[in-house]
Structures are given as C-alpha cells and as structure tokens.
mmCIF file of C-alpha atoms (C1' of nucleotides) in Angstrom:
data_model
loop_
_atom_site.group_PDB
_atom_site.id
_atom_site.type_symbol
_atom_site.label_atom_id
_atom_site.label_comp_id
_atom_site.label_asym_id
_atom_site.label_seq_id
_atom_site.Cartn_x
_atom_site.Cartn_y
_atom_site.Cartn_z
ATOM 1 C CA MET A 1 104.104 28.851 173.213
ATOM 2 C CA GLU A 2 103.648 25.130 173.012
ATOM 3 C CA GLU A 3 103.415 24.594 176.727
ATOM 4 C CA LEU A 4 99.717 24.574 175.951
ATOM 5 C CA LYS A 5 99.954 21.114 174.529
ATOM 6 C CA LYS A 6 101.397 19.777 177.757
ATOM 7 C CA PHE A 7 98.003 20.387 179.270
ATOM 8 C CA GLY A 8 95.963 18.970 176.430
ATOM 9 C CA LEU A 9 94.965 22.400 175.220
ATOM 10 C CA LYS A 10 94.922 22.967 171.490
ATOM 11 C CA ALA A 11 97.080 25.829 170.323
ATOM 12 C CA THR A 12 94.266 28.009 169.090
ATOM 13 C CA LEU A 13 94.595 31.619 168.116
ATOM 14 C CA PRO A 14 92.742 33.050 171.112
ATOM 15 C CA ARG A 15 94.891 31.053 173.521
ATOM 16 C CA LEU A 16 98.122 32.005 171.843
ATOM 17 C CA ARG A 17 97.184 35.650 171.777
ATOM 18 C CA ILE A 18 96.160 35.761 175.385
ATOM 19 C CA LEU A 19 99.314 33.956 176.449
ATOM 20 C CA GLN A 20 101.474 36.234 174.384
ATOM 21 C CA LEU A 21 99.775 39.292 175.806
ATOM 22 C CA LEU A 22 100.411 38.126 179.360
ATOM 23 C CA GLU A 23 104.027 37.430 178.508
ATOM 24 C CA THR A 24 104.700 40.790 176.943
ATOM 25 C CA ASN A 25 102.430 43.225 178.749
ATOM 26 C CA ASN A 26 104.392 45.427 181.088
ATOM 27 C CA GLN A 27 101.652 45.467 183.687
ATOM 28 C CA HIS A 28 101.756 41.894 184.965
ATOM 29 C CA HIS A 29 98.362 41.988 186.608
ATOM 30 C CA MET A 30 95.351 42.103 184.337
ATOM 31 C CA SER A 31 91.638 41.577 184.792
ATOM 32 C CA ALA A 32 89.651 39.698 182.153
ATOM 33 C CA GLU A 33 88.350 43.049 180.985
ATOM 34 C CA ASP A 34 91.893 44.428 180.724
ATOM 35 C CA VAL A 35 92.890 41.502 178.549
ATOM 36 C CA TYR A 36 89.830 41.969 176.403
ATOM 37 C CA LYS A 37 90.517 45.639 175.822
ATOM 38 C CA ALA A 38 94.225 45.183 175.266
ATOM 39 C CA LEU A 39 93.533 42.630 172.545
ATOM 40 C CA LEU A 40 90.882 44.823 170.973
ATOM 41 C CA ASP A 41 93.379 47.674 170.836
ATOM 42 C CA VAL A 42 95.582 45.466 168.720
ATOM 43 C CA GLY A 43 92.710 44.549 166.467
ATOM 44 C CA LYS A 44 92.117 41.110 167.955
ATOM 45 C CA ASP A 45 88.454 40.824 168.787
ATOM 46 C CA ILE A 46 88.167 37.855 171.125
ATOM 47 C CA GLY A 47 84.929 37.353 173.037
ATOM 48 C CA LEU A 48 85.022 38.148 176.706
ATOM 49 C CA ALA A 49 83.530 34.741 177.484
ATOM 50 C CA THR A 50 86.450 33.092 175.750
ATOM 51 C CA ILE A 51 88.881 35.179 177.729
ATOM 52 C CA TYR A 52 87.305 33.996 180.944
ATOM 53 C CA ARG A 53 87.337 30.400 179.747
ATOM 54 C CA VAL A 54 90.932 30.560 178.627
ATOM 55 C CA LEU A 55 92.175 32.283 181.764
ATOM 56 C CA THR A 56 90.345 29.740 183.889
ATOM 57 C CA GLN A 57 91.953 26.900 181.959
ATOM 58 C CA PHE A 58 95.339 28.540 182.271
ATOM 59 C CA GLU A 59 94.792 28.807 185.981
ATOM 60 C CA ALA A 60 93.891 25.125 186.209
ATOM 61 C CA ALA A 61 97.012 24.313 184.205
ATOM 62 C CA GLY A 62 99.125 26.389 186.563
ATOM 63 C CA LEU A 63 100.178 28.767 183.803
ATOM 64 C CA VAL A 64 98.460 31.678 185.462
ATOM 65 C CA ILE A 65 97.656 32.799 189.003
ATOM 66 C CA ARG A 66 94.353 34.392 189.899
ATOM 67 C CA HIS A 67 94.207 37.046 192.581
ATOM 68 C CA HIS A 68 91.285 38.665 194.315
ATOM 69 C CA PHE A 69 92.500 42.120 195.075
ATOM 70 C CA ASP A 70 90.449 44.544 197.123
ATOM 71 C CA ASP A 71 87.808 45.244 194.543
ATOM 72 C CA ASN A 72 85.365 42.510 193.630
ATOM 73 C CA SER A 73 87.053 41.377 190.467
ATOM 74 C CA SER A 74 89.817 38.944 189.632
ATOM 75 C CA VAL A 75 93.203 39.784 188.230
ATOM 76 C CA PHE A 76 95.478 37.298 186.545
ATOM 77 C CA GLU A 77 99.229 37.157 186.253
ATOM 78 C CA LEU A 78 101.504 34.788 184.425
ATOM 79 C CA ASN A 79 102.954 32.171 186.746
ATOM 80 C CA ALA A 80 106.627 32.965 186.421
ATOM 81 C CA GLY A 81 107.521 29.920 188.465
ATOM 82 C CA HIS A 82 108.740 31.778 191.522
ATOM 83 C CA HIS A 83 106.145 32.506 194.149
ATOM 84 C CA HIS A 84 106.008 36.091 195.345
ATOM 85 C CA ASP A 85 103.800 38.338 197.400
ATOM 86 C CA HIS A 86 102.376 41.756 196.637
ATOM 87 C CA LEU A 87 102.603 45.280 197.929
ATOM 88 C CA LEU A 88 99.843 47.473 196.469
ATOM 89 C CA CYS A 89 99.301 51.216 196.407
ATOM 90 C CA ILE A 90 95.674 52.041 197.082
ATOM 91 C CA LYS A 91 96.043 55.446 195.425
ATOM 92 C CA CYS A 92 97.701 54.754 192.099
ATOM 93 C CA GLY A 93 97.318 51.002 191.794
ATOM 94 C CA LYS A 94 101.042 50.346 191.620
ATOM 95 C CA VAL A 95 101.957 46.734 192.374
ATOM 96 C CA ILE A 96 105.320 45.667 193.747
ATOM 97 C CA GLU A 97 106.282 42.011 193.948
ATOM 98 C CA PHE A 98 108.487 40.723 196.711
ATOM 99 C CA VAL A 99 109.623 37.571 198.453
ATOM 100 C CA ASP A 100 110.631 37.250 202.081
ATOM 101 C CA ASP A 101 112.075 33.923 203.074
ATOM 102 C CA VAL A 102 111.428 34.406 206.750
ATOM 103 C CA ILE A 103 107.735 35.063 206.110
ATOM 104 C CA GLU A 104 107.548 32.003 203.855
ATOM 105 C CA GLU A 105 109.193 29.854 206.489
ATOM 106 C CA HIS A 106 106.905 31.050 209.257
ATOM 107 C CA GLN A 107 103.848 30.334 207.134
ATOM 108 C CA ARG A 108 104.956 26.749 206.712
ATOM 109 C CA THR A 109 105.526 26.450 210.435
ATOM 110 C CA ILE A 110 102.106 27.817 211.283
ATOM 111 C CA ALA A 111 100.373 25.515 208.815
ATOM 112 C CA LYS A 112 102.217 22.560 210.251
ATOM 113 C CA GLN A 113 101.305 23.497 213.818
ATOM 114 C CA HIS A 114 97.652 23.437 212.811
ATOM 115 C CA GLY A 115 97.927 20.235 210.824
ATOM 116 C CA PHE A 116 97.327 21.880 207.464
ATOM 117 C CA LYS A 117 98.786 20.830 204.130
ATOM 118 C CA ILE A 118 99.318 24.165 202.384
ATOM 119 C CA THR A 119 98.041 24.379 198.839
ATOM 120 C CA ASN A 120 98.776 28.049 198.301
ATOM 121 C CA HIS A 121 98.961 31.341 200.090
ATOM 122 C CA TYR A 122 98.520 35.005 199.364
ATOM 123 C CA LEU A 123 99.911 37.989 201.199
ATOM 124 C CA TYR A 124 98.692 41.413 200.172
ATOM 125 C CA ILE A 125 100.040 44.516 201.835
ATOM 126 C CA TYR A 126 98.008 47.621 200.989
ATOM 127 C CA GLY A 127 99.352 51.082 201.520
ATOM 128 C CA VAL A 128 100.284 54.369 199.946
ATOM 129 C CA CYS A 129 103.474 54.504 197.926
ATOM 130 C CA SER A 130 105.997 57.296 198.383
ATOM 131 C CA THR A 131 104.992 59.037 195.172
ATOM 132 C CA CYS A 132 101.351 59.246 196.160
ATOM 133 C CA TYR A 133 102.185 60.103 199.723
ATOM 134 C CA ASP A 134 104.295 63.077 198.663
ATOM 135 C CA LYS A 135 101.475 64.366 196.519
ATOM 136 C CA ARG A 136 98.946 64.228 199.303
ATOM 137 C CA ASN A 137 98.826 67.958 200.091
ATOM 138 C CA ILE A 138 99.644 69.333 196.700
ATOM 139 C CA THR A 139 96.620 69.271 194.415
ATOM 140 C CA MET B 1 76.030 48.887 221.201
ATOM 141 C CA GLU B 2 76.341 52.632 221.185
ATOM 142 C CA GLU B 3 79.681 52.667 219.428
ATOM 143 C CA LEU B 4 77.472 53.365 216.439
ATOM 144 C CA LYS B 5 76.958 56.920 217.567
ATOM 145 C CA LYS B 6 80.666 57.563 217.594
ATOM 146 C CA PHE B 7 80.535 57.259 213.838
ATOM 147 C CA GLY B 8 77.438 59.365 213.308
ATOM 148 C CA LEU B 9 75.293 56.310 212.676
ATOM 149 C CA LYS B 10 71.849 56.297 214.182
ATOM 150 C CA ALA B 11 71.143 53.359 216.437
ATOM 151 C CA THR B 12 68.505 51.778 214.270
ATOM 152 C CA LEU B 13 67.107 48.319 214.729
ATOM 153 C CA PRO B 14 68.700 46.777 211.632
ATOM 154 C CA ARG B 15 72.125 48.070 212.644
ATOM 155 C CA LEU B 16 71.788 46.877 216.204
ATOM 156 C CA ARG B 17 70.650 43.450 215.083
ATOM 157 C CA ILE B 18 73.421 43.031 212.579
ATOM 158 C CA LEU B 19 76.017 44.162 215.063
ATOM 159 C CA GLN B 20 74.637 41.868 217.722
ATOM 160 C CA LEU B 21 74.639 38.962 215.324
ATOM 161 C CA LEU B 22 78.277 39.533 214.438
ATOM 162 C CA GLU B 23 79.141 39.755 218.116
ATOM 163 C CA THR B 24 77.423 36.558 219.094
ATOM 164 C CA ASN B 25 77.624 34.295 216.061
ATOM 165 C CA ASN B 26 80.103 31.515 216.600
ATOM 166 C CA GLN B 27 81.274 31.566 213.001
ATOM 167 C CA HIS B 28 83.128 34.885 212.867
ATOM 168 C CA HIS B 29 83.165 35.099 209.095
ATOM 169 C CA MET B 30 79.865 35.756 207.389
ATOM 170 C CA SER B 31 78.824 36.800 203.914
ATOM 171 C CA ALA B 32 75.995 39.295 203.454
ATOM 172 C CA GLU B 33 73.794 36.375 202.507
ATOM 173 C CA ASP B 34 74.785 34.511 205.672
ATOM 174 C CA VAL B 35 73.812 37.496 207.775
ATOM 175 C CA TYR B 36 70.541 37.805 205.910
ATOM 176 C CA LYS B 37 69.626 34.169 206.477
ATOM 177 C CA ALA B 38 70.756 34.113 210.070
ATOM 178 C CA LEU B 39 68.531 37.067 210.879
ATOM 179 C CA LEU B 40 65.615 35.551 209.002
ATOM 180 C CA ASP B 41 66.003 32.392 211.043
ATOM 181 C CA VAL B 42 65.450 34.471 214.140
ATOM 182 C CA GLY B 43 62.423 36.129 212.621
ATOM 183 C CA LYS B 44 64.162 39.380 211.761
ATOM 184 C CA ASP B 45 63.416 40.141 208.140
ATOM 185 C CA ILE B 46 65.926 42.778 207.126
ATOM 186 C CA GLY B 47 66.355 43.539 203.454
ATOM 187 C CA LEU B 48 69.517 42.253 201.837
ATOM 188 C CA ALA B 49 70.221 45.718 200.475
ATOM 189 C CA THR B 50 70.183 47.091 203.982
ATOM 190 C CA ILE B 51 72.589 44.415 205.107
ATOM 191 C CA TYR B 52 75.022 45.404 202.393
ATOM 192 C CA ARG B 53 74.627 49.070 203.236
ATOM 193 C CA VAL B 54 75.103 48.520 206.934
ATOM 194 C CA LEU B 55 78.093 46.234 206.527
ATOM 195 C CA THR B 56 79.710 48.733 204.189
ATOM 196 C CA GLN B 57 79.157 51.513 206.709
ATOM 197 C CA PHE B 58 80.549 49.337 209.467
ATOM 198 C CA GLU B 59 83.580 48.682 207.354
ATOM 199 C CA ALA B 60 84.088 52.392 206.747
ATOM 200 C CA ALA B 61 83.738 52.957 210.480
ATOM 201 C CA GLY B 62 86.338 50.281 211.178
ATOM 202 C CA LEU B 63 83.865 48.144 213.117
ATOM 203 C CA VAL B 64 84.091 45.357 210.599
ATOM 204 C CA ILE B 65 86.700 43.921 208.269
ATOM 205 C CA ARG B 66 85.821 42.780 204.760
ATOM 206 C CA HIS B 67 87.676 39.859 203.228
ATOM 207 C CA HIS B 68 87.709 38.559 199.691
ATOM 208 C CA PHE B 69 88.293 34.871 200.104
ATOM 209 C CA ASP B 70 88.897 32.620 197.141
ATOM 210 C CA ASP B 71 85.347 32.619 195.859
ATOM 211 C CA ASN B 72 84.049 35.830 194.376
ATOM 212 C CA SER B 73 82.079 37.048 197.344
ATOM 213 C CA SER B 74 82.882 39.080 200.400
ATOM 214 C CA VAL B 75 82.871 37.891 203.967
ATOM 215 C CA PHE B 76 82.759 40.169 206.966
ATOM 216 C CA GLU B 77 84.078 39.770 210.467
ATOM 217 C CA LEU B 78 83.841 41.957 213.511
ATOM 218 C CA ASN B 79 86.981 43.974 214.043
ATOM 219 C CA ALA B 80 88.003 42.670 217.430
ATOM 220 C CA GLY B 81 90.779 45.209 217.643
ATOM 221 C CA HIS B 82 93.609 42.741 217.323
ATOM 222 C CA HIS B 83 94.774 42.108 213.794
ATOM 223 C CA HIS B 84 95.125 38.482 212.784
ATOM 224 C CA ASP B 85 95.671 36.405 209.692
ATOM 225 C CA HIS B 86 93.783 33.408 208.351
ATOM 226 C CA LEU B 87 94.393 29.766 207.613
ATOM 227 C CA LEU B 88 91.579 28.286 205.532
ATOM 228 C CA CYS B 89 90.629 24.737 204.668
ATOM 229 C CA ILE B 90 89.631 24.491 201.023
ATOM 230 C CA LYS B 91 87.653 21.308 201.692
ATOM 231 C CA CYS B 92 85.482 22.087 204.670
ATOM 232 C CA GLY B 93 85.735 25.850 204.855
ATOM 233 C CA LYS B 94 87.191 25.858 208.362
ATOM 234 C CA VAL B 95 88.889 29.132 209.251
ATOM 235 C CA ILE B 96 91.668 29.422 211.815
ATOM 236 C CA GLU B 97 92.893 32.802 212.988
ATOM 237 C CA PHE B 98 96.507 33.325 213.950
ATOM 238 C CA VAL B 99 99.082 35.993 214.580
ATOM 239 C CA ASP B 100 102.798 35.700 213.999
ATOM 240 C CA ASP B 101 104.881 38.576 215.269
ATOM 241 C CA VAL B 102 107.819 37.776 213.067
ATOM 242 C CA ILE B 103 105.656 37.880 209.938
ATOM 243 C CA GLU B 104 104.107 41.154 211.062
ATOM 244 C CA GLU B 105 107.501 42.665 211.678
ATOM 245 C CA HIS B 106 108.849 41.581 208.308
ATOM 246 C CA GLN B 107 105.852 43.066 206.551
ATOM 247 C CA ARG B 108 106.539 46.424 208.135
ATOM 248 C CA THR B 109 110.166 46.196 207.104
ATOM 249 C CA ILE B 110 109.314 45.398 203.512
ATOM 250 C CA ALA B 111 106.809 48.223 203.275
ATOM 251 C CA LYS B 112 109.350 50.626 204.682
ATOM 252 C CA GLN B 113 112.022 49.477 202.238
ATOM 253 C CA HIS B 114 109.673 50.309 199.388
ATOM 254 C CA GLY B 115 108.568 53.617 200.851
ATOM 255 C CA PHE B 116 105.002 52.482 201.553
ATOM 256 C CA LYS B 117 102.784 53.609 204.417
ATOM 257 C CA ILE B 118 100.830 50.453 205.228
ATOM 258 C CA THR B 119 97.090 50.869 205.561
ATOM 259 C CA ASN B 120 96.261 47.215 206.008
ATOM 260 C CA HIS B 121 97.361 43.763 205.011
ATOM 261 C CA TYR B 122 95.889 40.349 204.492
ATOM 262 C CA LEU B 123 97.572 36.975 204.636
ATOM 263 C CA TYR B 124 95.551 33.962 203.580
ATOM 264 C CA ILE B 125 97.015 30.487 203.757
ATOM 265 C CA TYR B 126 94.875 27.927 201.940
ATOM 266 C CA GLY B 127 95.274 24.246 202.542
ATOM 267 C CA VAL B 128 93.640 21.054 203.692
ATOM 268 C CA CYS B 129 93.068 20.616 207.398
ATOM 269 C CA SER B 130 93.990 17.393 209.168
ATOM 270 C CA THR B 131 90.385 16.238 209.456
ATOM 271 C CA CYS B 132 89.772 16.560 205.742
ATOM 272 C CA TYR B 133 93.152 15.173 204.889
ATOM 273 C CA ASP B 134 92.510 12.017 206.895
ATOM 274 C CA LYS B 135 89.219 11.525 205.131
ATOM 275 C CA ARG B 136 90.728 11.794 201.688
ATOM 276 C CA ASN B 137 90.649 8.072 200.834
ATOM 277 C CA ILE B 138 87.678 7.028 202.844
ATOM 278 C CA THR B 139 84.395 7.941 201.196
ATOM 279 C "C1'" DA C 1 59.663 67.925 212.171
ATOM 280 C "C1'" DT C 2 63.317 66.485 209.450
ATOM 281 C "C1'" DG C 3 67.176 64.475 207.946
ATOM 282 C "C1'" DT C 4 68.470 59.538 207.801
ATOM 283 C "C1'" DA C 5 67.443 54.730 207.128
ATOM 284 C "C1'" DT C 6 64.996 51.102 205.168
ATOM 285 C "C1'" DG C 7 62.528 48.108 201.769
ATOM 286 C "C1'" DC C 8 61.586 46.787 197.429
ATOM 287 C "C1'" DA C 9 62.392 46.338 192.842
ATOM 288 C "C1'" DA C 10 65.287 47.472 189.202
ATOM 289 C "C1'" DA C 11 70.038 48.235 187.638
ATOM 290 C "C1'" DA C 12 74.782 47.350 187.388
ATOM 291 C "C1'" DC C 13 78.677 44.322 187.301
ATOM 292 C "C1'" DA C 14 81.507 40.201 187.089
ATOM 293 C "C1'" DT C 15 81.388 35.707 185.601
ATOM 294 C "C1'" DT C 16 79.349 31.419 183.603
ATOM 295 C "C1'" DT C 17 76.719 28.659 180.440
ATOM 296 C "C1'" DG C 18 73.852 26.831 176.321
ATOM 297 C "C1'" DC C 19 74.091 26.138 171.811
ATOM 298 C "C1'" DA C 20 75.032 26.593 166.866
ATOM 299 C "C1'" DC C 21 78.994 27.329 164.206
ATOM 300 C "C1'" DC C 22 84.003 27.146 163.274
ATOM 301 C "C1'" DT C 23 88.823 25.150 163.374
ATOM 302 C "C1'" DG C 24 93.083 22.714 164.543
ATOM 303 C "C1'" DG C 25 95.337 18.393 163.997
ATOM 304 C "C1'" DC D 1 86.472 14.444 159.734
ATOM 305 C "C1'" DC D 2 85.517 15.383 164.566
ATOM 306 C "C1'" DA D 3 86.497 16.505 169.137
ATOM 307 C "C1'" DG D 4 87.255 20.430 171.093
ATOM 308 C "C1'" DG D 5 87.047 25.627 170.915
ATOM 309 C "C1'" DT D 6 84.727 29.951 170.105
ATOM 310 C "C1'" DG D 7 81.131 33.675 169.737
ATOM 311 C "C1'" DC D 8 76.985 35.455 171.035
ATOM 312 C "C1'" DA D 9 73.296 36.082 173.895
ATOM 313 C "C1'" DA D 10 71.022 34.694 177.770
ATOM 314 C "C1'" DA D 11 71.452 33.180 182.597
ATOM 315 C "C1'" DT D 12 73.572 33.608 187.279
ATOM 316 C "C1'" DG D 13 75.220 35.432 191.436
ATOM 317 C "C1'" DT D 14 76.660 39.376 193.906
ATOM 318 C "C1'" DT D 15 76.449 44.020 195.112
ATOM 319 C "C1'" DT D 16 74.537 48.720 194.266
ATOM 320 C "C1'" DT D 17 71.026 52.213 193.520
ATOM 321 C "C1'" DG D 18 66.514 54.995 192.948
ATOM 322 C "C1'" DC D 19 62.716 56.225 195.147
ATOM 323 C "C1'" DA D 20 58.748 56.304 198.172
ATOM 324 C "C1'" DT D 21 57.887 55.246 202.949
ATOM 325 C "C1'" DA D 22 59.150 54.799 207.900
ATOM 326 C "C1'" DC D 23 61.922 55.989 211.895
ATOM 327 C "C1'" DA D 24 65.270 58.067 215.405
ATOM 328 C "C1'" DT D 25 66.310 62.165 217.612
#
DNA sequence: ATGTATGCAAAACATTTGCACCTGG
DNA sequence: CCAGGTGCAAATGTTTTGCATACAT
C-alpha cells in the first residue's frame, strides 16, 4: 500500500481505496466509471474527477496500465509487473491475458529494423469465445 | 468509386469526396476532424456529422478501418485489403505499417488454443523514431 | 416521387480543469 | 501549519442524434 510514497503521492483515502479495489477486484480491467460505481457500492463516495486524477497519476507512476479498447473509453488494469497481451470476446466482454515470447521477440526486431526505441506496445485480438460461439444459434 | 453500391450506399457527393480523399491523401491515417479540414481546404464544406456518419458506414462496410490510437480519438484508414500492423512515433506522430508473418501465425495459434474465432486484431508498437531520438539533446 | 442523405444545432459522453475547502504528515 | 489532495460544477473535446430540407434513383 505504501508504494504510493515511492512516487511522492500522499497515502490518502481515495488513493488507497482505488488501489485496493484494483488489487482485489476479480475483473482486472476497469473503466473510471466502473471504479466509481464499485466504490459507491461499498459505500465509498469518491468523486469521478478524483478517480480520473488518481488513475492518471497511477499510470504516470507505472502502477497502472491504460488501455483503449474498441469502444471510446479507457480501461485501467493494475501493472502486475509482467507485460501481457489481450484476447477479447466481442460478445460477452471476456478478457484473456497471454504472453507469447516469439511475438515479443519479433516486435523488438521490427522496431530495431525501423530504428525505433520501443516505449510500449499493445496487441489486442478480438474475436468470439467458444461459449458465445456455441450459443450463436440457440436463443 | 462504385464499390459504394455493393453495400447499398447511394453514391452521394459527400461519400465520393470522402472516399476519394482517403484514397489520395498521403497520410493514410486521418481523424474525422482531419478529413473535415482537408475537405474544407479544397472548398468542400461537408458537415462534421456527415463525416462521422459516412466513416462509420464505411467501417461497417469494411471499406475503412477504425483505430483507437493512444489519444482518445479515432483515426480511420482505407482498408487496402492487406492487413498490417503499426509502429508509431510518440514524438512526431510518424506511422509505419508493417506485416510479420510469424506474429500473424502466432496470433492465430493463441486464439485457437483459447477457443476464439478471431474477428480482427490490432498491434500497436509505440516508440521514438530515429529522427526524433537523434534530436533529443539538441533543441 | 420517395426513401435516403445531409446540415445544423442540440444532446450525449468521456475526460479535464478551476477553485474553495479539507487533510495528511 | 501548509503543500498537496479532493469535491463539485463548469468547461472541453469527441462523437451521436433529432429534425427539417435536399438529393439520388
């Protein structure tokens, strides 16, 4: 909880609560709105503006990663230290995390060939998961 | 130009102009605002709302691909038929397109392992290009 | 003609910011 | 105590929508 101090951020209640929520929530990917509602549900009324500010600071501190999935809003996930990519179901919203060393290696090679210093990279594979696919003709 | 009809879209002036712009513009990646301004510059005053509507229809028709780059706005590019990924400079905005067969193959494998039917996928590598990197201590 | 498209202005969102008040160290 | 943090409401930027008018077929 005190990793906040490493980044010169005071350990305030809103920050601690948001961090704790991200650490314990079983859906790792949350929008600012999701965080807001989840905290409200637990009786913690933290302003949405503060949530945006805190998440943005967390992102700058490297505690959190911001993604721009297909819709026009941002989702945040705790930076667990190990980079991973995402496989997303467009029907049910399921998110699967994965790592493929060969893909990682090829990305580095491509960046090098073009003279780029990589800062970060995102791979999103969208599709329909087996559960949703099986249901396709049922309803 | 008449690929519009294939999708049940009337060949109206705004659509033809937007399509033509995307086909001829040397920057392949344009936001709705970019398209709006580019057309204005050529004396074609097409409402921004129409541009959004047309680009969205083009996307649905598969004529255009919509990307959500790091900022919170959408950019569109003509679907040239051959899928490719993107390498982006965070300093100057340069965009390089590339294809890596090994990466593509591994993506298919991963999706299959998880029982997903891929609909599409996006790989964005962000970094600093050599030009910007060389300039880093100059200014 | 007639169903579709467009333009404009207003609405809907997601996100950011200004400012007075509160709080952690 | 005091710098930094928060809440609220207003501002911003992007994208969507309602509706009357204009256009392609």
